[in-house]
Short mmCIF file of C-alpha atoms in Angstrom, two decimals:
data_model
loop_
_atom_site.label_atom_id
_atom_site.label_comp_id
_atom_site.label_asym_id
_atom_site.label_seq_id
_atom_site.Cartn_x
_atom_site.Cartn_y
_atom_site.Cartn_z
CA MET A 146 -21.16 2.49 -8.71
CA THR A 147 -23.70 0.02 -7.25
CA PRO A 148 -22.02 -2.67 -5.16
CA PRO A 149 -22.77 -6.27 -6.17
CA PRO A 150 -24.47 -8.63 -3.69
CA GLY A 151 -22.27 -9.19 -0.60
CA ASP A 152 -20.49 -5.85 -1.04
CA ILE A 153 -21.13 -2.97 1.34
CA ALA A 154 -19.45 -0.37 -0.91
CA ASP A 155 -17.74 -0.33 -4.31
CA VAL A 156 -16.12 2.99 -5.27
CA ARG A 157 -13.61 3.92 -8.00
CA ASP A 158 -11.93 7.31 -8.19
CA VAL A 159 -8.62 9.09 -8.76
CA ILE A 160 -6.38 9.93 -5.78
CA HIS A 161 -3.17 11.91 -5.35
CA VAL A 162 -0.18 10.05 -3.87
CA THR A 163 3.17 11.28 -2.55
CA HIS A 164 6.44 9.66 -1.51
CA HIS A 165 5.55 6.39 -3.34
CA LEU A 166 2.69 5.76 -0.92
CA PHE A 167 -0.95 5.94 -0.09
CA LEU A 168 -2.46 4.74 3.17
CA LEU A 169 -5.44 2.96 4.67
CA ALA A 170 -5.37 4.64 8.08
CA ALA A 171 -7.53 5.29 11.09
CA GLU A 172 -8.92 8.80 11.36
CA GLY A 173 -6.47 10.94 13.31
CA TYR A 174 -3.74 8.31 12.93
CA HIS A 175 -0.19 9.53 13.49
CA PRO A 176 2.61 6.96 13.17
CA GLY A 177 5.27 9.06 14.93
CA GLY A 178 7.67 8.36 12.07
CA THR A 179 7.09 4.57 12.21
CA LEU A 180 5.77 2.66 9.19
CA PRO A 181 5.71 -1.09 8.62
CA PRO A 182 8.87 -2.62 7.09
CA ILE A 183 8.71 -3.67 3.47
CA SER A 184 8.11 -7.38 2.98
CA ASN A 185 6.16 -8.27 -0.18
CA GLY A 186 6.86 -5.05 -2.11
CA LEU A 187 3.21 -3.95 -2.39
CA ALA A 188 1.44 -3.57 0.98
CA GLU A 189 2.18 -3.97 4.68
CA SER A 190 0.39 -2.96 7.88
CA ILE A 191 0.81 -2.03 11.51
CA GLU A 192 -1.90 -1.14 14.05
CA ASP A 193 -4.47 1.19 12.44
CA CYS A 194 -2.50 1.69 9.20
CA ALA A 195 -1.73 -0.16 5.97
CA VAL A 196 0.78 1.20 3.46
CA VAL A 197 0.46 0.66 -0.30
CA HIS A 198 3.62 1.29 -2.38
CA THR A 199 3.24 3.11 -5.71
CA GLY A 200 5.74 3.20 -8.57
CA VAL A 201 5.33 6.94 -9.12
CA HIS A 202 6.83 9.20 -6.51
CA SER A 203 3.85 11.52 -6.66
CA GLY A 204 0.80 12.34 -8.72
CA LEU A 205 -2.46 10.70 -9.72
CA VAL A 206 -3.37 7.01 -9.61
CA THR A 207 -6.71 5.24 -9.98
CA LEU A 208 -8.05 3.42 -6.93
CA ARG A 209 -11.06 1.12 -6.63
CA VAL A 210 -12.20 0.13 -3.13
CA GLN A 211 -14.55 -2.76 -2.37
CA VAL A 212 -15.79 -3.19 1.21
CA SER A 213 -17.42 -6.58 1.63
CA THR A 214 -19.08 -8.84 4.18
CA GLY A 215 -16.68 -11.67 3.28
CA PRO A 216 -13.73 -12.59 1.10
CA PRO A 217 -13.97 -12.40 -2.73
CA ASP A 218 -14.80 -15.61 -4.53
CA ALA A 219 -11.52 -15.57 -6.49
CA VAL A 220 -8.46 -13.43 -7.22
CA GLU A 221 -9.22 -11.08 -10.08
CA ALA A 222 -7.28 -11.55 -13.32
CA GLY A 223 -5.34 -8.81 -15.10
CA TRP A 224 -3.27 -7.56 -12.14
CA GLU A 225 0.52 -7.64 -11.96
CA ASP A 226 0.88 -7.82 -8.17
CA VAL A 227 -1.72 -9.11 -5.67
CA VAL A 228 -1.15 -9.59 -1.94
CA GLU A 229 -3.41 -10.15 1.06
CA ILE A 230 -2.52 -8.87 4.54
CA ASN A 231 -4.05 -8.33 7.99
CA LEU A 232 -5.14 -4.94 9.27
CA ARG A 233 -5.91 -4.44 12.95
CA ALA A 234 -8.31 -1.52 13.31
CA GLY A 235 -8.00 -0.68 16.98
CA ALA A 236 -9.52 2.76 16.53
CA GLY A 237 -12.33 1.54 14.31
CA ARG A 238 -12.77 4.00 11.39
CA VAL A 239 -10.13 3.38 8.68
CA LYS A 240 -10.17 5.50 5.52
CA VAL A 241 -8.08 5.96 2.37
CA ALA A 242 -5.48 8.63 3.26
CA SER A 243 -2.44 10.38 1.83
CA VAL A 244 0.89 10.99 3.48
CA LEU A 245 0.79 14.77 3.37
CA GLY A 246 -2.97 15.26 3.61
CA GLY A 247 -5.48 16.10 0.85
CA GLY A 248 -5.85 14.51 -2.56
CA ILE A 249 -8.40 11.88 -1.39
CA PRO A 250 -11.96 12.33 -2.69
CA ASP A 251 -14.85 12.16 -0.20
CA THR A 252 -16.40 9.45 -2.36
CA PHE A 253 -14.44 6.71 -0.59
CA PRO A 254 -16.26 5.05 2.29
CA THR A 255 -15.13 3.98 5.74
CA LEU A 256 -13.26 0.71 5.12
CA THR A 257 -14.08 -0.85 8.50
CA PRO A 258 -17.88 -0.80 8.85
CA ALA A 259 -17.80 -3.50 11.56
CA GLY A 260 -15.89 -1.09 13.80
CA PRO A 261 -12.77 -1.96 15.82
CA GLY A 262 -11.32 -5.39 15.14
CA ASN A 263 -9.41 -7.48 12.61
CA TYR A 264 -9.72 -7.23 8.84
CA ARG A 265 -8.18 -8.79 5.77
CA VAL A 266 -7.05 -6.53 2.93
CA ARG A 267 -6.38 -7.76 -0.59
CA VAL A 268 -4.37 -5.23 -2.61
CA HIS A 269 -3.99 -5.37 -6.41
CA ALA A 270 -1.68 -3.22 -8.55
CA ARG A 271 -0.77 -2.73 -12.21
CA GLY A 272 1.24 -0.13 -14.07
CA ARG A 273 3.88 0.49 -11.38
CA ASP A 274 6.72 -0.05 -13.85
CA THR A 275 5.48 2.64 -16.26
CA ASP A 276 7.38 5.59 -14.80
CA VAL A 277 9.13 4.65 -11.55
CA ASP A 278 10.03 7.72 -9.44
CA GLY A 279 8.04 9.93 -11.85
CA THR A 280 5.18 12.36 -11.39
CA ALA A 281 1.85 11.29 -12.83
CA LEU A 282 -0.14 14.24 -14.16
CA GLU A 283 -2.65 11.70 -15.51
CA PRO A 284 -3.30 8.30 -13.85
CA PHE A 285 -1.59 5.28 -15.43
CA GLU A 286 -1.25 3.14 -12.30
CA ASP A 287 -4.32 1.21 -11.11
CA TYR A 288 -5.08 -0.23 -7.65
CA LEU A 289 -7.88 -2.36 -6.25
CA VAL A 290 -8.31 -2.71 -2.49
CA GLN A 291 -10.76 -5.33 -1.19
CA ILE A 292 -11.41 -5.43 2.56
CA TRP A 293 -13.59 -7.50 4.91
CA ALA A 294 -13.70 -8.39 8.60
CA ALA A 295 -11.73 -11.58 9.36
CA PRO A 296 -9.39 -13.06 11.98
CA PRO A 297 -5.63 -12.62 11.40
CA GLN A 298 -3.98 -15.09 9.03
CA ALA A 299 -0.63 -15.48 7.37
CA GLN A 300 0.22 -13.01 4.62
CA THR A 301 -0.62 -14.35 1.16
CA VAL A 302 1.16 -13.38 -2.04
CA TYR A 303 -1.00 -14.34 -5.03
CA ARG A 304 1.08 -12.60 -7.69
CA ASN A 305 4.35 -10.59 -7.71
CA THR A 306 5.40 -9.98 -11.30
CA ASP A 307 6.24 -6.28 -11.62
CA ARG A 308 9.83 -5.01 -11.50
CA TYR A 309 9.16 -2.28 -8.95
CA GLY A 310 7.95 -4.76 -6.31
CA ALA A 311 10.98 -6.96 -6.99
CA GLU A 312 13.26 -3.93 -6.49
CA LEU A 313 11.65 -3.12 -3.14
CA ARG A 314 11.98 -6.69 -1.93
CA LEU A 315 15.64 -6.78 -3.00
CA LEU A 316 16.39 -3.47 -1.33
CA ALA A 317 14.61 -4.47 1.88
CA ALA A 318 16.73 -7.61 2.03
CA GLN A 319 19.84 -5.40 2.26
CA VAL A 320 18.73 -3.74 5.50
CA ALA A 321 19.46 -6.75 7.74
CA PRO A 322 23.19 -7.14 6.85
CA GLN A 323 23.73 -3.45 7.56
CA ALA A 324 22.89 -4.11 11.24
CA GLU A 325 25.74 -6.63 11.70
CA PRO A 326 28.24 -5.24 14.28
CA GLY A 327 31.43 -3.89 12.76
CA ARG A 328 30.27 -4.39 9.17
CA ARG A 329 30.52 -1.54 6.68
CA PRO A 330 28.29 -1.76 3.57
CA GLU A 331 29.91 -1.85 0.16
CA PRO A 332 29.42 1.40 -1.85
CA ALA A 333 26.89 -0.19 -4.22
CA GLU A 334 24.98 -1.66 -1.28
CA ASP A 335 24.98 1.66 0.52
CA GLU A 336 23.52 3.30 -2.58
CA ARG A 337 20.72 0.72 -2.73
CA LEU A 338 19.94 1.26 0.96
CA ASN A 339 19.72 5.03 0.45
CA ASN A 340 17.38 4.41 -2.48
CA LEU A 341 15.19 2.21 -0.29
CA ARG A 342 14.97 4.89 2.37
CA THR A 343 14.04 7.47 -0.27
CA HIS A 344 11.28 5.23 -1.64
CA SER A 345 9.83 4.02 1.64
CA THR A 346 10.23 6.70 4.30
CA PRO A 347 7.69 9.51 4.03
CA PRO A 348 7.34 12.50 6.33
CA ARG A 349 5.30 12.01 9.47
CA LEU A 350 1.54 12.02 9.08
CA GLY A 351 -0.07 15.04 10.62
CA PRO A 352 -3.21 14.72 12.76
CA ASP A 353 -5.27 16.45 10.06
CA ARG A 354 -5.27 14.55 6.79
#
């Protein structure tokens, strides 16, 4: 796929995801069990790693990546959820990655061609409600990641219309009350919290992805 003017790379391919996630992570990145807390229900980041939440637990999804010299002219139509976040690339080379390693074609470029520094990432998703928690033997969820070098700014939510993102935001909101001293969660609340942990806590990333 030839990138349009202003784009450094524009690649679309199928990737394999696990544990409701795929990553944009620095080469050799290992989070030590720490991932960013859920906020908008689609994508969050910490140093050298952004997490994108998928509806399917595992299987195939379609991903398009656009690496650009500047921000897109407008938010693309036809997507159910669209958010824009910061990504600090301290180590420089950030790539599309999976939680357990493998499943990422070599066609995808380095996402941070300007090297170490600050970037903005706009993540688009559709199809996440099709088979939540399922296994996708054929891709029916689509993602678009647009990235460019830019100073940090406030998170922007352009669109949040799918049910899966709403569920993640609701579940994440239950984490704070659990921390209140002496408070025991109600059974239904405890079940939701366990569901959140199942959806959002993958195994540790190994050094070799």
